[in-house]
PDB file of C-alpha atoms in Angstrom:
ATOM      1  CA  MET A   1       0.127  -0.011  -0.132  1.00 45.00           C
ATOM      2  CA  ALA A   2       2.738   2.318   0.956  1.00 48.00           C
ATOM      3  CA  ARG A   3       4.539   1.613  -2.463  1.00 56.00           C
ATOM      4  CA  ASN A   4       1.377   2.690  -4.239  1.00 57.00           C
ATOM      5  CA  GLU A   5       1.261   5.956  -2.556  1.00 55.00           C
ATOM      6  CA  GLU A   6       4.859   6.637  -3.274  1.00 58.00           C
ATOM      7  CA  LYS A   7       4.304   5.993  -6.793  1.00 50.00           C
ATOM      8  CA  SER A   8       1.338   8.441  -6.951  1.00 53.00           C
ATOM      9  CA  MET A   9       3.477  11.102  -5.136  1.00 57.00           C
ATOM     10  CA  SER A  10       6.201  10.570  -7.559  1.00 66.00           C
ATOM     11  CA  SER A  11       3.915  11.114 -10.431  1.00 69.00           C
ATOM     12  CA  LEU A  12       2.507  14.269  -8.837  1.00 71.00           C
ATOM     13  CA  ASN A  13       5.956  15.644  -8.338  1.00 70.00           C
ATOM     14  CA  ARG A  14       6.671  15.030 -12.020  1.00 72.00           C
ATOM     15  CA  TRP A  15       3.514  16.591 -13.259  1.00 73.00           C
ATOM     16  CA  VAL A  16       4.083  19.642 -10.978  1.00 75.00           C
ATOM     17  CA  ALA A  17       7.639  19.956 -12.236  1.00 72.00           C
ATOM     18  CA  GLN A  18       6.552  19.677 -15.890  1.00 71.00           C
ATOM     19  CA  LYS A  19       3.743  22.218 -15.389  1.00 74.00           C
ATOM     20  CA  ARG A  20       6.197  24.585 -13.683  1.00 71.00           C
ATOM     21  CA  ASP A  21       8.784  24.381 -16.650  1.00 67.00           C
ATOM     22  CA  LEU A  22       5.975  24.976 -19.310  1.00 69.00           C
ATOM     23  CA  GLU A  23       4.719  28.134 -17.455  1.00 66.00           C
ATOM     24  CA  ARG A  24       8.267  29.293 -16.928  1.00 60.00           C
ATOM     25  CA  ALA A  25       8.961  28.918 -20.771  1.00 56.00           C
ATOM     26  CA  ASN A  26       5.692  30.680 -21.618  1.00 59.00           C
ATOM     27  CA  ASN A  27       6.046  33.436 -19.162  1.00 54.00           C
ATOM     28  CA  LEU A  28      10.025  34.007 -19.820  1.00 46.00           C
ATOM     29  CA  GLY A  29      10.583  37.879 -19.511  1.00 44.00           C
ATOM     30  CA  LYS A  30       7.320  38.580 -17.571  1.00 45.00           C
ATOM     31  CA  SER A  31       7.294  40.074 -14.190  1.00 42.00           C
ATOM     32  CA  THR A  32       3.971  38.377 -13.201  1.00 44.00           C
ATOM     33  CA  TYR A  33       3.724  34.688 -12.074  1.00 43.00           C
ATOM     34  CA  VAL A  34       0.606  33.196 -13.291  1.00 43.00           C
ATOM     35  CA  GLY A  35       0.199  30.112 -11.040  1.00 44.00           C
ATOM     36  CA  GLY A  36       1.514  26.644 -10.513  1.00 43.00           C
ATOM     37  CA  ALA A  37       4.224  25.506  -7.981  1.00 42.00           C
ATOM     38  CA  LEU A  38       6.876  27.961  -7.220  1.00 42.00           C
ATOM     39  CA  PRO A  39      10.662  26.744  -7.296  1.00 46.00           C
ATOM     40  CA  PRO A  40      12.567  27.044  -3.800  1.00 44.00           C
ATOM     41  CA  SER A  41      13.706  30.517  -4.889  1.00 47.00           C
ATOM     42  CA  ALA A  42      11.051  32.297  -6.659  1.00 49.00           C
ATOM     43  CA  THR A  43      12.007  33.521 -10.315  1.00 49.00           C
ATOM     44  CA  PHE A  44       8.703  35.169 -10.911  1.00 49.00           C
ATOM     45  CA  GLY A  45       7.095  38.272  -9.431  1.00 55.00           C
ATOM     46  CA  PRO A  46       8.041  41.911  -9.291  1.00 61.00           C
ATOM     47  CA  TYR A  47      11.377  41.114  -7.864  1.00 59.00           C
ATOM     48  CA  ALA A  48      12.298  38.031 -10.188  1.00 58.00           C
ATOM     49  CA  ALA A  49      15.155  39.617 -12.203  1.00 58.00           C
ATOM     50  CA  LYS A  50      16.530  41.691  -9.222  1.00 72.00           C
ATOM     51  CA  LYS A  51      19.492  40.815  -7.075  1.00 82.00           C
ATOM     52  CA  ARG A  52      19.094  41.364  -3.495  1.00 84.00           C
ATOM     53  CA  PRO A  53      20.785  44.799  -2.886  1.00 86.00           C
ATOM     54  CA  LYS A  54      23.774  45.052  -0.804  1.00 85.00           C
ATOM     55  CA  ILE A  55      22.832  48.278   1.018  1.00 88.00           C
ATOM     56  CA  ALA A  56      19.504  48.036   2.701  1.00 88.00           C
ATOM     57  CA  SER A  57      19.101  51.721   2.978  1.00 88.00           C
ATOM     58  CA  GLU A  58      19.043  51.905  -0.919  1.00 87.00           C
ATOM     59  CA  VAL A  59      15.585  50.279  -0.932  1.00 87.00           C
ATOM     60  CA  ALA A  60      12.596  52.894  -0.393  1.00 89.00           C
ATOM     61  CA  THR A  61       9.546  50.510  -0.056  1.00 90.00           C
ATOM     62  CA  VAL A  62       8.552  48.645   2.889  1.00 90.00           C
ATOM     63  CA  ARG A  63       7.084  45.788   0.593  1.00 90.00           C
ATOM     64  CA  GLU A  64      10.626  45.207  -1.090  1.00 89.00           C
ATOM     65  CA  CYS A  65      12.375  45.314   2.424  1.00 90.00           C
ATOM     66  CA  GLU A  66       9.963  42.551   3.547  1.00 90.00           C
ATOM     67  CA  HIS A  67      10.767  40.583   0.569  1.00 89.00           C
ATOM     68  CA  TRP A  68      14.351  40.461   1.066  1.00 89.00           C
ATOM     69  CA  ARG A  69      13.961  40.003   4.695  1.00 90.00           C
ATOM     70  CA  SER A  70      11.781  36.909   4.142  1.00 89.00           C
ATOM     71  CA  GLU A  71      14.226  35.473   1.765  1.00 89.00           C
ATOM     72  CA  LEU A  72      17.183  35.812   4.333  1.00 90.00           C
ATOM     73  CA  ILE A  73      14.871  34.075   6.962  1.00 90.00           C
ATOM     74  CA  ARG A  74      14.164  31.064   4.612  1.00 90.00           C
ATOM     75  CA  GLY A  75      17.825  31.022   3.827  1.00 89.00           C
ATOM     76  CA  VAL A  76      18.763  30.923   7.546  1.00 89.00           C
ATOM     77  CA  ALA A  77      16.114  28.330   8.537  1.00 89.00           C
ATOM     78  CA  GLN A  78      17.486  25.886   5.762  1.00 90.00           C
ATOM     79  CA  LYS A  79      21.090  26.373   7.003  1.00 90.00           C
ATOM     80  CA  ILE A  80      20.219  26.120  10.837  1.00 89.00           C
ATOM     81  CA  LYS A  81      18.483  22.858   9.671  1.00 89.00           C
ATOM     82  CA  GLU A  82      21.526  21.739   7.957  1.00 90.00           C
ATOM     83  CA  ILE A  83      24.035  22.527  10.683  1.00 89.00           C
ATOM     84  CA  GLN A  84      22.564  20.321  13.129  1.00 89.00           C
ATOM     85  CA  ASN A  85      24.148  17.544  11.238  1.00 89.00           C
ATOM     86  CA  ALA A  86      27.358  16.810  12.980  1.00 87.00           C
ATOM     87  CA  ALA A  87      28.569  14.455  10.267  1.00 89.00           C
ATOM     88  CA  LEU A  88      29.235  17.479   8.034  1.00 86.00           C
ATOM     89  CA  GLY A  89      32.693  17.897   8.930  1.00 87.00           C
ATOM     90  CA  GLU A  90      34.592  20.812  11.052  1.00 88.00           C
ATOM     91  CA  HIS A  91      35.191  23.049   8.160  1.00 90.00           C
ATOM     92  CA  ARG A  92      31.656  22.666   6.624  1.00 91.00           C
ATOM     93  CA  ILE A  93      30.169  23.529   9.880  1.00 91.00           C
ATOM     94  CA  ARG A  94      32.367  26.468  10.608  1.00 90.00           C
ATOM     95  CA  ASP A  95      31.381  27.636   7.084  1.00 91.00           C
ATOM     96  CA  LEU A  96      27.696  27.292   7.681  1.00 91.00           C
ATOM     97  CA  ASN A  97      28.079  28.995  10.989  1.00 91.00           C
ATOM     98  CA  ASP A  98      29.645  32.060   9.528  1.00 91.00           C
ATOM     99  CA  GLU A  99      27.356  32.103   6.865  1.00 92.00           C
ATOM    100  CA  ILE A 100      24.294  32.114   9.390  1.00 90.00           C
ATOM    101  CA  ASN A 101      25.761  34.968  11.353  1.00 90.00           C
ATOM    102  CA  LYS A 102      26.358  36.836   8.277  1.00 91.00           C
ATOM    103  CA  ASP A 103      22.828  36.425   7.143  1.00 91.00           C
ATOM    104  CA  LEU A 104      21.286  37.391  10.519  1.00 89.00           C
ATOM    105  CA  ARG A 105      23.377  40.630  10.441  1.00 90.00           C
ATOM    106  CA  GLU A 106      22.086  41.425   7.098  1.00 92.00           C
ATOM    107  CA  LYS A 107      18.493  40.647   8.286  1.00 91.00           C
ATOM    108  CA  GLY A 108      18.919  43.148  11.097  1.00 90.00           C
ATOM    109  CA  TYR A 109      19.833  45.711   8.506  1.00 92.00           C
ATOM    110  CA  TRP A 110      16.595  45.130   6.616  1.00 92.00           C
ATOM    111  CA  GLU A 111      14.617  45.298   9.737  1.00 91.00           C
ATOM    112  CA  ASP A 112      16.286  48.566  10.578  1.00 91.00           C
ATOM    113  CA  GLN A 113      15.245  49.980   7.229  1.00 92.00           C
ATOM    114  CA  ILE A 114      11.778  48.557   7.598  1.00 91.00           C
ATOM    115  CA  LYS A 115      11.407  50.563  10.732  1.00 91.00           C
ATOM    116  CA  ASN A 116      12.953  53.662   9.414  1.00 92.00           C
ATOM    117  CA  LEU A 117      10.217  53.554   6.355  1.00 91.00           C
ATOM    118  CA  GLY A 118       7.465  53.362   8.924  1.00 90.00           C
ATOM    119  CA  GLY A 119       7.140  49.442   9.085  1.00 88.00           C
ATOM    120  CA  PRO A 120       6.929  47.235  11.840  1.00 88.00           C
ATOM    121  CA  ASP A 121       9.833  47.020  14.572  1.00 88.00           C
ATOM    122  CA  TYR A 122      10.639  43.270  14.243  1.00 85.00           C
ATOM    123  CA  LYS A 123      13.650  43.657  16.630  1.00 82.00           C
ATOM    124  CA  ALA A 124      11.130  44.656  19.401  1.00 82.00           C
ATOM    125  CA  GLN A 125       8.945  41.688  18.665  1.00 75.00           C
ATOM    126  CA  ALA A 126      11.630  39.047  18.380  1.00 66.00           C
ATOM    127  CA  LYS A 127      11.828  36.589  21.214  1.00 59.00           C
ATOM    128  CA  VAL A 128      15.108  35.631  22.523  1.00 52.00           C
ATOM    129  CA  ASP A 129      15.663  31.782  21.955  1.00 45.00           C
ATOM    130  CA  THR A 130      18.673  30.031  22.361  1.00 43.00           C
ATOM    131  CA  GLU A 131      17.754  27.109  20.420  1.00 44.00           C
ATOM    132  CA  VAL A 132      16.761  29.166  17.367  1.00 52.00           C
ATOM    133  CA  TYR A 133      19.170  32.212  17.295  1.00 55.00           C
ATOM    134  CA  GLY A 134      22.113  30.318  19.004  1.00 63.00           C
ATOM    135  CA  ALA A 135      24.186  30.496  22.035  1.00 68.00           C
ATOM    136  CA  GLU A 136      26.549  33.627  22.407  1.00 66.00           C
ATOM    137  CA  LEU A 137      29.686  33.656  24.302  1.00 62.00           C
ATOM    138  CA  ALA A 138      30.420  36.825  26.537  1.00 55.00           C
ATOM    139  CA  SER A 139      33.658  37.263  24.910  1.00 56.00           C
ATOM    140  CA  HIS A 140      32.363  37.185  21.338  1.00 61.00           C
ATOM    141  CA  THR A 141      29.420  39.773  21.379  1.00 67.00           C
ATOM    142  CA  GLY A 142      26.983  39.301  18.566  1.00 74.00           C
ATOM    143  CA  TYR A 143      28.626  36.134  17.156  1.00 83.00           C
ATOM    144  CA  LYS A 144      26.564  32.863  17.885  1.00 86.00           C
ATOM    145  CA  TYR A 145      27.084  29.477  17.469  1.00 86.00           C
ATOM    146  CA  PHE A 146      24.439  26.944  16.264  1.00 87.00           C
ATOM    147  CA  GLY A 147      23.595  23.229  16.265  1.00 85.00           C
ATOM    148  CA  ALA A 148      26.862  21.171  15.939  1.00 87.00           C
ATOM    149  CA  ALA A 149      29.074  24.440  15.949  1.00 86.00           C
ATOM    150  CA  LYS A 150      28.471  24.526  19.792  1.00 85.00           C
ATOM    151  CA  ASP A 151      30.348  21.177  19.981  1.00 85.00           C
ATOM    152  CA  LEU A 152      33.304  22.201  17.723  1.00 86.00           C
ATOM    153  CA  PRO A 153      36.884  21.725  19.130  1.00 86.00           C
ATOM    154  CA  GLY A 154      37.728  24.835  21.137  1.00 82.00           C
ATOM    155  CA  VAL A 155      34.213  26.069  21.329  1.00 80.00           C
ATOM    156  CA  ARG A 156      32.793  23.618  23.713  1.00 79.00           C
ATOM    157  CA  GLU A 157      35.530  24.597  26.019  1.00 78.00           C
ATOM    158  CA  LEU A 158      34.694  28.344  25.776  1.00 77.00           C
ATOM    159  CA  PHE A 159      31.297  27.451  26.849  1.00 72.00           C
ATOM    160  CA  GLU A 160      32.035  25.444  29.579  1.00 73.00           C
ATOM    161  CA  ALA A 161      34.761  27.921  30.838  1.00 69.00           C
ATOM    162  CA  THR A 162      32.049  30.826  30.766  1.00 57.00           C
ATOM    163  CA  VAL A 163      31.207  31.513  34.463  1.00 59.00           C
ATOM    164  CA  VAL A 164      28.319  33.735  35.183  1.00 61.00           C
ATOM    165  CA  PRO A 165      29.789  36.626  37.225  1.00 65.00           C
ATOM    166  CA  GLU A 166      28.277  36.732  40.577  1.00 72.00           C
ATOM    167  CA  ALA A 167      26.390  39.947  41.855  1.00 75.00           C
ATOM    168  CA  PRO A 168      28.572  42.196  43.747  1.00 81.00           C
ATOM    169  CA  ARG A 169      28.082  41.905  47.665  1.00 82.00           C
ATOM    170  CA  LYS A 170      26.223  44.747  49.232  1.00 81.00           C
ATOM    171  CA  THR A 171      28.093  46.495  52.210  1.00 84.00           C
ATOM    172  CA  ARG A 172      26.552  46.869  55.684  1.00 83.00           C
ATOM    173  CA  LYS A 173      25.856  50.511  54.807  1.00 83.00           C
ATOM    174  CA  GLN A 174      24.097  49.522  51.741  1.00 82.00           C
ATOM    175  CA  LEU A 175      21.892  46.894  53.409  1.00 81.00           C
ATOM    176  CA  PHE A 176      20.827  49.607  56.135  1.00 80.00           C
ATOM    177  CA  LYS A 177      20.310  52.293  53.766  1.00 81.00           C
ATOM    178  CA  ASN A 178      16.705  51.686  52.815  1.00 79.00           C
ATOM    179  CA  ILE A 179      15.488  50.313  56.227  1.00 80.00           C
ATOM    180  CA  GLN A 180      12.878  52.255  57.658  1.00 78.00           C
ATOM    181  CA  PRO A 181      11.484  52.416  61.355  1.00 74.00           C
ATOM    182  CA  ASP A 182       8.735  50.065  60.269  1.00 71.00           C
ATOM    183  CA  TYR A 183      11.327  47.194  59.876  1.00 74.00           C
ATOM    184  CA  TYR A 184      11.641  47.431  63.752  1.00 73.00           C
ATOM    185  CA  GLY A 185       7.932  47.849  64.610  1.00 70.00           C
ATOM    186  CA  TRP A 186       8.527  51.365  65.988  1.00 70.00           C
ATOM    187  CA  ARG A 187       5.523  52.812  64.218  1.00 66.00           C
ATOM    188  CA  ASP A 188       2.949  49.821  65.055  1.00 65.00           C
ATOM    189  CA  GLU A 189       1.249  52.182  67.369  1.00 66.00           C
ATOM    190  CA  GLU A 190       0.400  54.642  64.600  1.00 67.00           C
ATOM    191  CA  ASP A 191      -1.455  51.885  62.719  1.00 67.00           C
ATOM    192  CA  GLY A 192      -5.187  52.036  63.511  1.00 71.00           C
ATOM    193  CA  MET A 193      -6.025  48.754  62.300  1.00 77.00           C
ATOM    194  CA  LEU A 194      -3.320  46.896  64.112  1.00 74.00           C
ATOM    195  CA  LEU A 195      -4.161  48.511  67.363  1.00 75.00           C
ATOM    196  CA  LEU A 196      -7.923  47.396  66.803  1.00 81.00           C
ATOM    197  CA  ALA A 197      -6.834  43.982  66.052  1.00 83.00           C
ATOM    198  CA  GLU A 198      -4.615  43.732  69.055  1.00 83.00           C
ATOM    199  CA  GLN A 199      -7.500  45.190  71.209  1.00 85.00           C
ATOM    200  CA  GLU A 200      -9.906  42.531  69.914  1.00 88.00           C
ATOM    201  CA  ALA A 201      -7.501  39.777  70.582  1.00 90.00           C
ATOM    202  CA  GLU A 202      -6.600  41.002  73.968  1.00 91.00           C
ATOM    203  CA  HIS A 203     -10.417  41.106  74.874  1.00 90.00           C
ATOM    204  CA  GLU A 204     -10.934  37.724  73.557  1.00 92.00           C
ATOM    205  CA  ALA A 205      -8.009  36.172  75.624  1.00 92.00           C
ATOM    206  CA  VAL A 206      -9.464  37.836  78.789  1.00 92.00           C
ATOM    207  CA  LEU A 207     -12.876  36.370  78.236  1.00 92.00           C
ATOM    208  CA  LYS A 208     -11.302  33.031  77.737  1.00 92.00           C
ATOM    209  CA  GLU A 209      -9.333  33.176  81.018  1.00 91.00           C
ATOM    210  CA  VAL A 210     -12.387  34.547  83.149  1.00 90.00           C
ATOM    211  CA  ALA A 211     -14.291  31.522  81.809  1.00 90.00           C
ATOM    212  CA  ARG A 212     -11.649  29.136  82.723  1.00 89.00           C
ATOM    213  CA  TRP A 213     -11.606  30.658  86.311  1.00 87.00           C
ATOM    214  CA  LYS A 214     -15.199  30.478  86.754  1.00 85.00           C
ATOM    215  CA  ALA A 215     -15.358  26.712  86.034  1.00 85.00           C
ATOM    216  CA  GLU A 216     -12.507  25.925  88.072  1.00 83.00           C
ATOM    217  CA  VAL A 217     -14.083  27.941  91.115  1.00 79.00           C
ATOM    218  CA  ALA A 218     -17.505  25.922  90.615  1.00 79.00           C
ATOM    219  CA  SER A 219     -15.715  22.703  90.638  1.00 77.00           C
ATOM    220  CA  ARG A 220     -14.100  23.281  94.000  1.00 74.00           C
ATOM    221  CA  PRO A 221     -17.059  22.461  96.422  1.00 70.00           C
ATOM    222  CA  ALA A 222     -17.567  19.260  94.660  1.00 66.00           C
ATOM    223  CA  LYS A 223     -14.051  18.265  95.021  1.00 66.00           C
ATOM    224  CA  ARG A 224     -13.914  19.201  98.751  1.00 68.00           C
ATOM    225  CA  ALA A 225     -17.315  17.054  99.348  1.00 68.00           C
ATOM    226  CA  LYS A 226     -15.732  14.050  97.375  1.00 68.00           C
ATOM    227  CA  THR A 227     -12.487  14.259  99.643  1.00 70.00           C
ATOM    228  CA  ALA A 228     -14.416  14.288 102.803  1.00 67.00           C
ATOM    229  CA  ALA A 229     -16.694  11.267 101.762  1.00 69.00           C
ATOM    230  CA  ASP A 230     -13.444   9.425 100.897  1.00 72.00           C
ATOM    231  CA  GLU A 231     -11.859  10.164 104.116  1.00 70.00           C
ATOM    232  CA  GLU A 232     -14.837   8.948 106.220  1.00 72.00           C
ATOM    233  CA  LYS A 233     -14.999   5.651 104.017  1.00 71.00           C
ATOM    234  CA  ALA A 234     -11.357   5.158 104.852  1.00 70.00           C
ATOM    235  CA  LYS A 235     -12.042   5.434 108.571  1.00 66.00           C
ATOM    236  CA  THR A 236     -14.577   2.893 108.671  1.00 64.00           C
TER     237      THR A 236
END
């Protein structure tokens, strides 16, 4: 059953590829894509024949900036996926990591230009995610390591040696600087609610003690009578 499904998918893929090639031939030189499956890097549309500008500030429309930013994001996602494979070899992993950092820097330039042109502020909306955006060393500000690059010789040792600096200890003077008299209870008598609660608790304690004392006094004659009866019984 699975074999039949694979055959059907293969046939579908061939049909889609043929349709794409036919439309590409029919629309050669045109700037508008009329349908069908797009290749991985779009060769149709208003920016089909354009190469991504090297300087983002030269682009004057938010729409075009969004287009080049999306293209960079797709490329970075593909490279991050590829760099997870540790079997690529040290040189390829280092090259991929450098390319990802370069693309991320360029993406930041396009986001700045989008903001300058009145578009959304993507940097303010971005979430800091180590798994997606890589790990950064304190000594290499701005340069991040992704996937298998974090386990390269010399890099892992740097991450293991990175020690989070401890917060500076406060002096005794700094500790006592913001302490108010309330900390010692010196202003408790100025708190009306606290005084009222203390009075209620004191009144309840007095009533409880008085009730205990009355019960004790009431039980004294009975104890005396019982003691006298026990003495007479002992004499006889």
